[in-house]
């Protein structure tokens, strides 16, 4: 059935992604998860389909599609494999969008086309060992030197730190100014798998300005999203020219916060896809499995559980598509993005656990994908801002919504800063 937010183009894009996922991703997803292997071949194919640059303008190598198109692709991929979905989402939103949003014309021309056209992967370096939820506690330093900055520090849990080549990172330029003393920079490092990149014909560009002193560190052995690449990003005496400072000095934290506002729509979509994937498996199983002489579907408590899942999923769709719609229309969307991310990530956890409960013993084995989905769902409550951080963001907006100008909250009302006020 057509959703009110969707055009026929949205529906056919989603169909293309579904066909690709069924044909190319489903057969390899379990093996990639078991071996924690990055899916070079299928990610290359996603790039060839244009799916590594969905919302990026055509003149910068992207597809020039709207926010809902991007949201639907991430959701659809996650129904079948969350690792592929986060690869698209982290690359597009965290890796590429900061340069599109805050870059100079020169930076956009140089760095965006290789990312958006799917030649190399990008990432975003904010999180540090001592700066997780407290993102402004960044310790990476950028000292001003002639012609640029000398960066020193380390980032953790960075998606694509190993396989990717183009990153934006935050570093402190003025320690006296707290969140306003953080600046962002574009850095490049070669992929850790040059042989694989050469074999596949994707993932490396010789002509990028590689930043000496930037390299990836330890690969994380994760519970979920195991086929996505997550590592440290180490920065040692790395000279970054002025031309690679992204935005003005002191704007790094705020610009990254804005990037995360959008990122939360992507994680909401991913979570939604996981919940839908688990729901579909559960419905099929309930319809086939017999116990006590009848389909388990015929037990009313099974129907009630599935009805609750379906209702939750529908609510999650409305929250997520609405946040995407607000963003597309240029309206404030940070509160709605946080709500969508909070609701859908917790929904993904509930739905995958419910699916396992419904499948019983086999749900706990690798015979069905729901145990992987449950492991993949857990990180949705953590990455791109924990559930607690989402609640903090929502509460601050709620205060402003109710008290207006008399509210005392650190959320800025100035320029492009998000606000819950005036949204529909
Ligand atoms: N847009 C614009 N400006 C913003 C903003 C936003 N969304 N959020 C904050 N700001 C501004 C504030 O207005 C404030 O400016 P003023 O001083 O001029 O008022 C400034 O930034 C500092 O803001 P806060 O005082 O609110 O900062 P805070 O220290 O209280 O932190 C926080 C707020 C919401 C907790 C923030 O630190 C946060 O979002 N933390 C979570 C970080 C996060 O999501 N990390 C995930 C990393 S990526 C990842 O995880 C990748 C992956 O999994 C794949």
PDB file of C-alpha atoms in Angstrom, residues 180-405:
ATOM      1  CA  UNK A 180      33.110  26.792  20.956  1.00  0.00           C
ATOM      2  CA  UNK A 181      36.835  26.034  20.851  1.00  0.00           C
ATOM      3  CA  UNK A 182      36.436  22.904  18.691  1.00  0.00           C
ATOM      4  CA  UNK A 183      37.123  22.943  14.959  1.00  0.00           C
ATOM      5  CA  UNK A 184      36.680  20.309  12.278  1.00  0.00           C
ATOM      6  CA  UNK A 185      39.137  19.207   9.617  1.00  0.00           C
ATOM      7  CA  UNK A 186      39.148  16.986   6.558  1.00  0.00           C
ATOM      8  CA  UNK A 187      41.850  14.307   6.676  1.00  0.00           C
ATOM      9  CA  UNK A 188      42.631  11.426   4.323  1.00  0.00           C
ATOM     10  CA  UNK A 189      44.305   8.080   4.905  1.00  0.00           C
ATOM     11  CA  UNK A 190      44.690   5.136   2.552  1.00  0.00           C
ATOM     12  CA  UNK A 191      42.451   2.114   3.006  1.00  0.00           C
ATOM     13  CA  UNK A 192      43.871  -0.708   5.136  1.00  0.00           C
ATOM     14  CA  UNK A 193      42.998  -3.226   2.419  1.00  0.00           C
ATOM     15  CA  UNK A 194      44.693  -1.939  -0.746  1.00  0.00           C
ATOM     16  CA  UNK A 195      44.858  -5.423  -2.299  1.00  0.00           C
ATOM     17  CA  UNK A 196      41.171  -6.058  -1.775  1.00  0.00           C
ATOM     18  CA  UNK A 197      40.354  -2.570  -3.063  1.00  0.00           C
ATOM     19  CA  UNK A 198      42.429  -3.187  -6.197  1.00  0.00           C
ATOM     20  CA  UNK A 199      40.850  -6.595  -6.746  1.00  0.00           C
ATOM     21  CA  UNK A 200      37.305  -5.247  -6.406  1.00  0.00           C
ATOM     22  CA  UNK A 201      38.019  -1.929  -8.143  1.00  0.00           C
ATOM     23  CA  UNK A 202      36.578   0.193  -5.342  1.00  0.00           C
ATOM     24  CA  UNK A 203      37.754   1.849  -2.129  1.00  0.00           C
ATOM     25  CA  UNK A 204      40.963   3.616  -3.107  1.00  0.00           C
ATOM     26  CA  UNK A 205      41.957   6.780  -4.961  1.00  0.00           C
ATOM     27  CA  UNK A 206      45.655   7.455  -5.500  1.00  0.00           C
ATOM     28  CA  UNK A 207      45.138  11.159  -5.950  1.00  0.00           C
ATOM     29  CA  UNK A 208      43.717  12.026  -2.524  1.00  0.00           C
ATOM     30  CA  UNK A 209      45.870  14.305  -0.349  1.00  0.00           C
ATOM     31  CA  UNK A 210      46.784  11.649   2.227  1.00  0.00           C
ATOM     32  CA  UNK A 211      47.547  13.152   5.627  1.00  0.00           C
ATOM     33  CA  UNK A 212      50.790  11.815   7.018  1.00  0.00           C
ATOM     34  CA  UNK A 213      50.280  10.768  10.644  1.00  0.00           C
ATOM     35  CA  UNK A 214      46.646   9.641  10.279  1.00  0.00           C
ATOM     36  CA  UNK A 215      46.055   5.905  10.401  1.00  0.00           C
ATOM     37  CA  UNK A 216      43.525   3.420  11.650  1.00  0.00           C
ATOM     38  CA  UNK A 217      44.060   1.509  14.897  1.00  0.00           C
ATOM     39  CA  UNK A 218      42.528  -1.509  16.582  1.00  0.00           C
ATOM     40  CA  UNK A 219      39.540  -3.109  14.910  1.00  0.00           C
ATOM     41  CA  UNK A 220      36.614  -3.598  17.291  1.00  0.00           C
ATOM     42  CA  UNK A 221      35.232  -7.102  17.753  1.00  0.00           C
ATOM     43  CA  UNK A 222      31.597  -6.080  18.015  1.00  0.00           C
ATOM     44  CA  UNK A 223      28.437  -7.846  19.177  1.00  0.00           C
ATOM     45  CA  UNK A 224      26.455  -6.579  16.174  1.00  0.00           C
ATOM     46  CA  UNK A 225      26.950  -4.652  12.922  1.00  0.00           C
ATOM     47  CA  UNK A 226      29.831  -7.094  12.578  1.00  0.00           C
ATOM     48  CA  UNK A 227      30.285  -6.686   8.837  1.00  0.00           C
ATOM     49  CA  UNK A 228      30.654  -2.935   9.200  1.00  0.00           C
ATOM     50  CA  UNK A 229      34.134  -1.574   9.759  1.00  0.00           C
ATOM     51  CA  UNK A 230      34.740   0.023  13.183  1.00  0.00           C
ATOM     52  CA  UNK A 231      38.198   0.979  14.429  1.00  0.00           C
ATOM     53  CA  UNK A 232      40.252   3.585  16.168  1.00  0.00           C
ATOM     54  CA  UNK A 233      41.499   6.532  14.136  1.00  0.00           C
ATOM     55  CA  UNK A 234      44.921   7.635  15.325  1.00  0.00           C
ATOM     56  CA  UNK A 235      46.281  11.100  14.618  1.00  0.00           C
ATOM     57  CA  UNK A 236      49.953  11.726  15.354  1.00  0.00           C
ATOM     58  CA  UNK A 237      51.647  14.999  14.420  1.00  0.00           C
ATOM     59  CA  UNK A 238      49.425  15.224  11.386  1.00  0.00           C
ATOM     60  CA  UNK A 239      49.807  18.440   9.413  1.00  0.00           C
ATOM     61  CA  UNK A 240      46.483  19.560   7.936  1.00  0.00           C
ATOM     62  CA  UNK A 241      46.612  22.566   5.611  1.00  0.00           C
ATOM     63  CA  UNK A 242      44.320  25.560   6.142  1.00  0.00           C
ATOM     64  CA  UNK A 243      42.518  24.516   2.966  1.00  0.00           C
ATOM     65  CA  UNK A 244      41.276  21.395   4.800  1.00  0.00           C
ATOM     66  CA  UNK A 245      39.797  23.164   7.796  1.00  0.00           C
ATOM     67  CA  UNK A 246      36.084  22.483   7.502  1.00  0.00           C
ATOM     68  CA  UNK A 247      34.139  25.611   8.448  1.00  0.00           C
ATOM     69  CA  UNK A 248      35.337  28.390  10.696  1.00  0.00           C
ATOM     70  CA  UNK A 249      37.460  27.889  13.769  1.00  0.00           C
ATOM     71  CA  UNK A 250      35.227  27.114  16.747  1.00  0.00           C
ATOM     72  CA  UNK A 251      32.330  25.751  14.657  1.00  0.00           C
ATOM     73  CA  UNK A 252      33.394  22.112  14.736  1.00  0.00           C
ATOM     74  CA  UNK A 253      31.249  20.940  17.654  1.00  0.00           C
ATOM     75  CA  UNK A 254      28.105  22.724  16.551  1.00  0.00           C
ATOM     76  CA  UNK A 255      28.491  21.520  12.978  1.00  0.00           C
ATOM     77  CA  UNK A 256      28.995  17.959  14.180  1.00  0.00           C
ATOM     78  CA  UNK A 257      25.902  18.273  16.375  1.00  0.00           C
ATOM     79  CA  UNK A 258      23.946  19.314  13.307  1.00  0.00           C
ATOM     80  CA  UNK A 259      25.378  16.353  11.413  1.00  0.00           C
ATOM     81  CA  UNK A 260      24.243  14.071  14.218  1.00  0.00           C
ATOM     82  CA  UNK A 261      20.744  15.565  14.113  1.00  0.00           C
ATOM     83  CA  UNK A 262      20.449  14.217  10.560  1.00  0.00           C
ATOM     84  CA  UNK A 263      22.301  11.023  11.397  1.00  0.00           C
ATOM     85  CA  UNK A 264      19.595  10.199  13.900  1.00  0.00           C
ATOM     86  CA  UNK A 265      17.042   9.939  11.099  1.00  0.00           C
ATOM     87  CA  UNK A 266      19.304   7.347   9.470  1.00  0.00           C
ATOM     88  CA  UNK A 267      19.641   5.297  12.667  1.00  0.00           C
ATOM     89  CA  UNK A 268      15.874   5.539  13.174  1.00  0.00           C
ATOM     90  CA  UNK A 269      15.370   4.183   9.642  1.00  0.00           C
ATOM     91  CA  UNK A 270      17.891   1.414  10.255  1.00  0.00           C
ATOM     92  CA  UNK A 271      16.169   0.451  13.516  1.00  0.00           C
ATOM     93  CA  UNK A 272      12.809   0.479  11.807  1.00  0.00           C
ATOM     94  CA  UNK A 273      14.127  -1.846   9.104  1.00  0.00           C
ATOM     95  CA  UNK A 274      15.410  -4.254  11.743  1.00  0.00           C
ATOM     96  CA  UNK A 275      12.033  -4.274  13.501  1.00  0.00           C
ATOM     97  CA  UNK A 276      10.241  -4.880  10.203  1.00  0.00           C
ATOM     98  CA  UNK A 277      12.649  -7.645   9.226  1.00  0.00           C
ATOM     99  CA  UNK A 278      12.131  -9.398  12.573  1.00  0.00           C
ATOM    100  CA  UNK A 279       8.368  -8.903  12.310  1.00  0.00           C
ATOM    101  CA  UNK A 280       8.211 -10.519   8.870  1.00  0.00           C
ATOM    102  CA  UNK A 281      10.159 -13.546  10.070  1.00  0.00           C
ATOM    103  CA  UNK A 282       7.890 -13.827  13.116  1.00  0.00           C
ATOM    104  CA  UNK A 283       4.661 -13.617  11.080  1.00  0.00           C
ATOM    105  CA  UNK A 284       5.807 -16.263   8.599  1.00  0.00           C
ATOM    106  CA  UNK A 285       6.924 -18.551  11.402  1.00  0.00           C
ATOM    107  CA  UNK A 286       3.700 -18.118  13.366  1.00  0.00           C
ATOM    108  CA  UNK A 287       1.756 -19.033  10.264  1.00  0.00           C
ATOM    109  CA  UNK A 288       3.744 -22.230   9.638  1.00  0.00           C
ATOM    110  CA  UNK A 289       4.715 -23.587  13.029  1.00  0.00           C
ATOM    111  CA  UNK A 290       2.325 -25.991  14.709  1.00  0.00           C
ATOM    112  CA  UNK A 291       2.131 -26.831  18.404  1.00  0.00           C
ATOM    113  CA  UNK A 292      -0.657 -28.410  20.439  1.00  0.00           C
ATOM    114  CA  UNK A 293      -2.366 -29.369  17.187  1.00  0.00           C
ATOM    115  CA  UNK A 294      -2.672 -25.891  15.668  1.00  0.00           C
ATOM    116  CA  UNK A 295      -0.680 -23.117  14.035  1.00  0.00           C
ATOM    117  CA  UNK A 296       0.879 -20.989  16.740  1.00  0.00           C
ATOM    118  CA  UNK A 297      -0.750 -18.057  14.923  1.00  0.00           C
ATOM    119  CA  UNK A 298      -4.081 -19.393  16.237  1.00  0.00           C
ATOM    120  CA  UNK A 299      -3.104 -18.665  19.824  1.00  0.00           C
ATOM    121  CA  UNK A 300      -4.560 -15.302  20.599  1.00  0.00           C
ATOM    122  CA  UNK A 301      -1.538 -14.196  22.633  1.00  0.00           C
ATOM    123  CA  UNK A 302       0.606 -14.667  19.510  1.00  0.00           C
ATOM    124  CA  UNK A 303      -1.772 -12.508  17.489  1.00  0.00           C
ATOM    125  CA  UNK A 304      -1.742  -9.862  20.216  1.00  0.00           C
ATOM    126  CA  UNK A 305       2.051  -9.796  20.281  1.00  0.00           C
ATOM    127  CA  UNK A 306       2.213  -9.436  16.504  1.00  0.00           C
ATOM    128  CA  UNK A 307      -0.462  -6.747  16.587  1.00  0.00           C
ATOM    129  CA  UNK A 308       1.580  -4.754  19.099  1.00  0.00           C
ATOM    130  CA  UNK A 309       4.693  -5.107  16.939  1.00  0.00           C
ATOM    131  CA  UNK A 310       2.791  -3.956  13.842  1.00  0.00           C
ATOM    132  CA  UNK A 311       1.403  -0.947  15.688  1.00  0.00           C
ATOM    133  CA  UNK A 312       4.827   0.012  17.025  1.00  0.00           C
ATOM    134  CA  UNK A 313       6.310  -0.267  13.536  1.00  0.00           C
ATOM    135  CA  UNK A 314       3.608   1.968  12.091  1.00  0.00           C
ATOM    136  CA  UNK A 315       4.236   4.556  14.806  1.00  0.00           C
ATOM    137  CA  UNK A 316       7.980   4.373  14.099  1.00  0.00           C
ATOM    138  CA  UNK A 317       7.373   4.935  10.386  1.00  0.00           C
ATOM    139  CA  UNK A 318       5.348   8.071  11.074  1.00  0.00           C
ATOM    140  CA  UNK A 319       8.007   9.492  13.391  1.00  0.00           C
ATOM    141  CA  UNK A 320      10.867   8.707  11.032  1.00  0.00           C
ATOM    142  CA  UNK A 321       9.277   9.791   7.756  1.00  0.00           C
ATOM    143  CA  UNK A 322       7.996  12.929   9.428  1.00  0.00           C
ATOM    144  CA  UNK A 323      11.494  13.857  10.637  1.00  0.00           C
ATOM    145  CA  UNK A 324      12.807  13.227   7.098  1.00  0.00           C
ATOM    146  CA  UNK A 325      10.014  15.355   5.647  1.00  0.00           C
ATOM    147  CA  UNK A 326      10.769  18.255   8.016  1.00  0.00           C
ATOM    148  CA  UNK A 327      14.433  18.090   7.085  1.00  0.00           C
ATOM    149  CA  UNK A 328      13.598  17.994   3.393  1.00  0.00           C
ATOM    150  CA  UNK A 329      11.389  21.082   3.765  1.00  0.00           C
ATOM    151  CA  UNK A 330      14.173  22.970   5.544  1.00  0.00           C
ATOM    152  CA  UNK A 331      12.223  23.088   8.798  1.00  0.00           C
ATOM    153  CA  UNK A 332      13.664  22.449  12.270  1.00  0.00           C
ATOM    154  CA  UNK A 333      13.832  18.702  12.778  1.00  0.00           C
ATOM    155  CA  UNK A 334      16.309  17.984  15.594  1.00  0.00           C
ATOM    156  CA  UNK A 335      13.654  17.175  18.186  1.00  0.00           C
ATOM    157  CA  UNK A 336      11.722  14.927  15.799  1.00  0.00           C
ATOM    158  CA  UNK A 337      14.932  13.178  14.680  1.00  0.00           C
ATOM    159  CA  UNK A 338      15.825  12.461  18.316  1.00  0.00           C
ATOM    160  CA  UNK A 339      12.282  11.184  18.958  1.00  0.00           C
ATOM    161  CA  UNK A 340      12.406   8.931  15.907  1.00  0.00           C
ATOM    162  CA  UNK A 341      15.830   7.578  16.875  1.00  0.00           C
ATOM    163  CA  UNK A 342      14.820   6.993  20.490  1.00  0.00           C
ATOM    164  CA  UNK A 343      11.528   5.306  19.657  1.00  0.00           C
ATOM    165  CA  UNK A 344      12.739   3.194  16.753  1.00  0.00           C
ATOM    166  CA  UNK A 345      15.948   1.968  18.389  1.00  0.00           C
ATOM    167  CA  UNK A 346      14.022   0.808  21.455  1.00  0.00           C
ATOM    168  CA  UNK A 347      11.387  -0.656  19.125  1.00  0.00           C
ATOM    169  CA  UNK A 348      14.070  -2.598  17.238  1.00  0.00           C
ATOM    170  CA  UNK A 349      15.238  -4.118  20.502  1.00  0.00           C
ATOM    171  CA  UNK A 350      11.702  -5.033  21.598  1.00  0.00           C
ATOM    172  CA  UNK A 351      10.718  -6.399  18.192  1.00  0.00           C
ATOM    173  CA  UNK A 352      13.806  -8.559  17.761  1.00  0.00           C
ATOM    174  CA  UNK A 353      13.459  -9.952  21.295  1.00  0.00           C
ATOM    175  CA  UNK A 354       9.763 -10.620  20.669  1.00  0.00           C
ATOM    176  CA  UNK A 355      10.612 -12.397  17.423  1.00  0.00           C
ATOM    177  CA  UNK A 356      13.091 -14.631  19.256  1.00  0.00           C
ATOM    178  CA  UNK A 357      10.501 -15.343  21.936  1.00  0.00           C
ATOM    179  CA  UNK A 358       7.982 -16.296  19.283  1.00  0.00           C
ATOM    180  CA  UNK A 359      10.379 -18.544  17.403  1.00  0.00           C
ATOM    181  CA  UNK A 360      11.525 -20.194  20.635  1.00  0.00           C
ATOM    182  CA  UNK A 361      14.573 -22.477  20.373  1.00  0.00           C
ATOM    183  CA  UNK A 362      15.238 -21.907  16.674  1.00  0.00           C
ATOM    184  CA  UNK A 363      15.117 -18.160  17.205  1.00  0.00           C
ATOM    185  CA  UNK A 364      18.154 -18.523  19.410  1.00  0.00           C
ATOM    186  CA  UNK A 365      20.129 -20.326  16.688  1.00  0.00           C
ATOM    187  CA  UNK A 366      21.594 -19.266  13.387  1.00  0.00           C
ATOM    188  CA  UNK A 367      18.842 -21.060  11.508  1.00  0.00           C
ATOM    189  CA  UNK A 368      16.916 -17.769  11.443  1.00  0.00           C
ATOM    190  CA  UNK A 369      18.314 -14.239  11.220  1.00  0.00           C
ATOM    191  CA  UNK A 370      16.505 -12.918  14.299  1.00  0.00           C
ATOM    192  CA  UNK A 371      19.387 -13.564  16.717  1.00  0.00           C
ATOM    193  CA  UNK A 372      21.654 -11.491  14.442  1.00  0.00           C
ATOM    194  CA  UNK A 373      18.958  -8.831  14.216  1.00  0.00           C
ATOM    195  CA  UNK A 374      18.772  -8.667  17.999  1.00  0.00           C
ATOM    196  CA  UNK A 375      22.553  -8.208  18.236  1.00  0.00           C
ATOM    197  CA  UNK A 376      22.379  -5.584  15.484  1.00  0.00           C
ATOM    198  CA  UNK A 377      19.519  -3.777  17.239  1.00  0.00           C
ATOM    199  CA  UNK A 378      21.341  -3.256  20.518  1.00  0.00           C
ATOM    200  CA  UNK A 379      23.828  -0.760  19.130  1.00  0.00           C
ATOM    201  CA  UNK A 380      21.000   1.358  17.714  1.00  0.00           C
ATOM    202  CA  UNK A 381      20.298   2.386  21.316  1.00  0.00           C
ATOM    203  CA  UNK A 382      23.936   3.440  21.678  1.00  0.00           C
ATOM    204  CA  UNK A 383      25.431   4.770  18.407  1.00  0.00           C
ATOM    205  CA  UNK A 384      24.876   8.336  17.193  1.00  0.00           C
ATOM    206  CA  UNK A 385      23.740   9.256  20.678  1.00  0.00           C
ATOM    207  CA  UNK A 386      22.459   6.908  23.371  1.00  0.00           C
ATOM    208  CA  UNK A 387      18.789   6.737  24.309  1.00  0.00           C
ATOM    209  CA  UNK A 388      19.668   8.896  27.309  1.00  0.00           C
ATOM    210  CA  UNK A 389      21.202  11.562  25.048  1.00  0.00           C
ATOM    211  CA  UNK A 390      18.088  11.511  22.844  1.00  0.00           C
ATOM    212  CA  UNK A 391      15.914  12.030  25.930  1.00  0.00           C
ATOM    213  CA  UNK A 392      18.134  14.925  26.973  1.00  0.00           C
ATOM    214  CA  UNK A 393      17.791  16.558  23.556  1.00  0.00           C
ATOM    215  CA  UNK A 394      14.015  16.012  23.497  1.00  0.00           C
ATOM    216  CA  UNK A 395      13.603  17.359  27.038  1.00  0.00           C
ATOM    217  CA  UNK A 396      15.563  20.517  26.199  1.00  0.00           C
ATOM    218  CA  UNK A 397      13.355  21.114  23.170  1.00  0.00           C
ATOM    219  CA  UNK A 398      10.253  20.435  25.231  1.00  0.00           C
ATOM    220  CA  UNK A 399      11.350  23.096  27.717  1.00  0.00           C
ATOM    221  CA  UNK A 400      11.759  25.592  24.901  1.00  0.00           C
ATOM    222  CA  UNK A 401       8.451  24.583  23.340  1.00  0.00           C
ATOM    223  CA  UNK A 402       6.609  25.240  26.585  1.00  0.00           C
ATOM    224  CA  UNK A 403       8.502  28.211  28.001  1.00  0.00           C
ATOM    225  CA  UNK A 404       9.593  29.890  24.768  1.00  0.00           C
ATOM    226  CA  UNK A 405      12.169  32.663  25.198  1.00  0.00           C
TER     227      UNK A 405
END
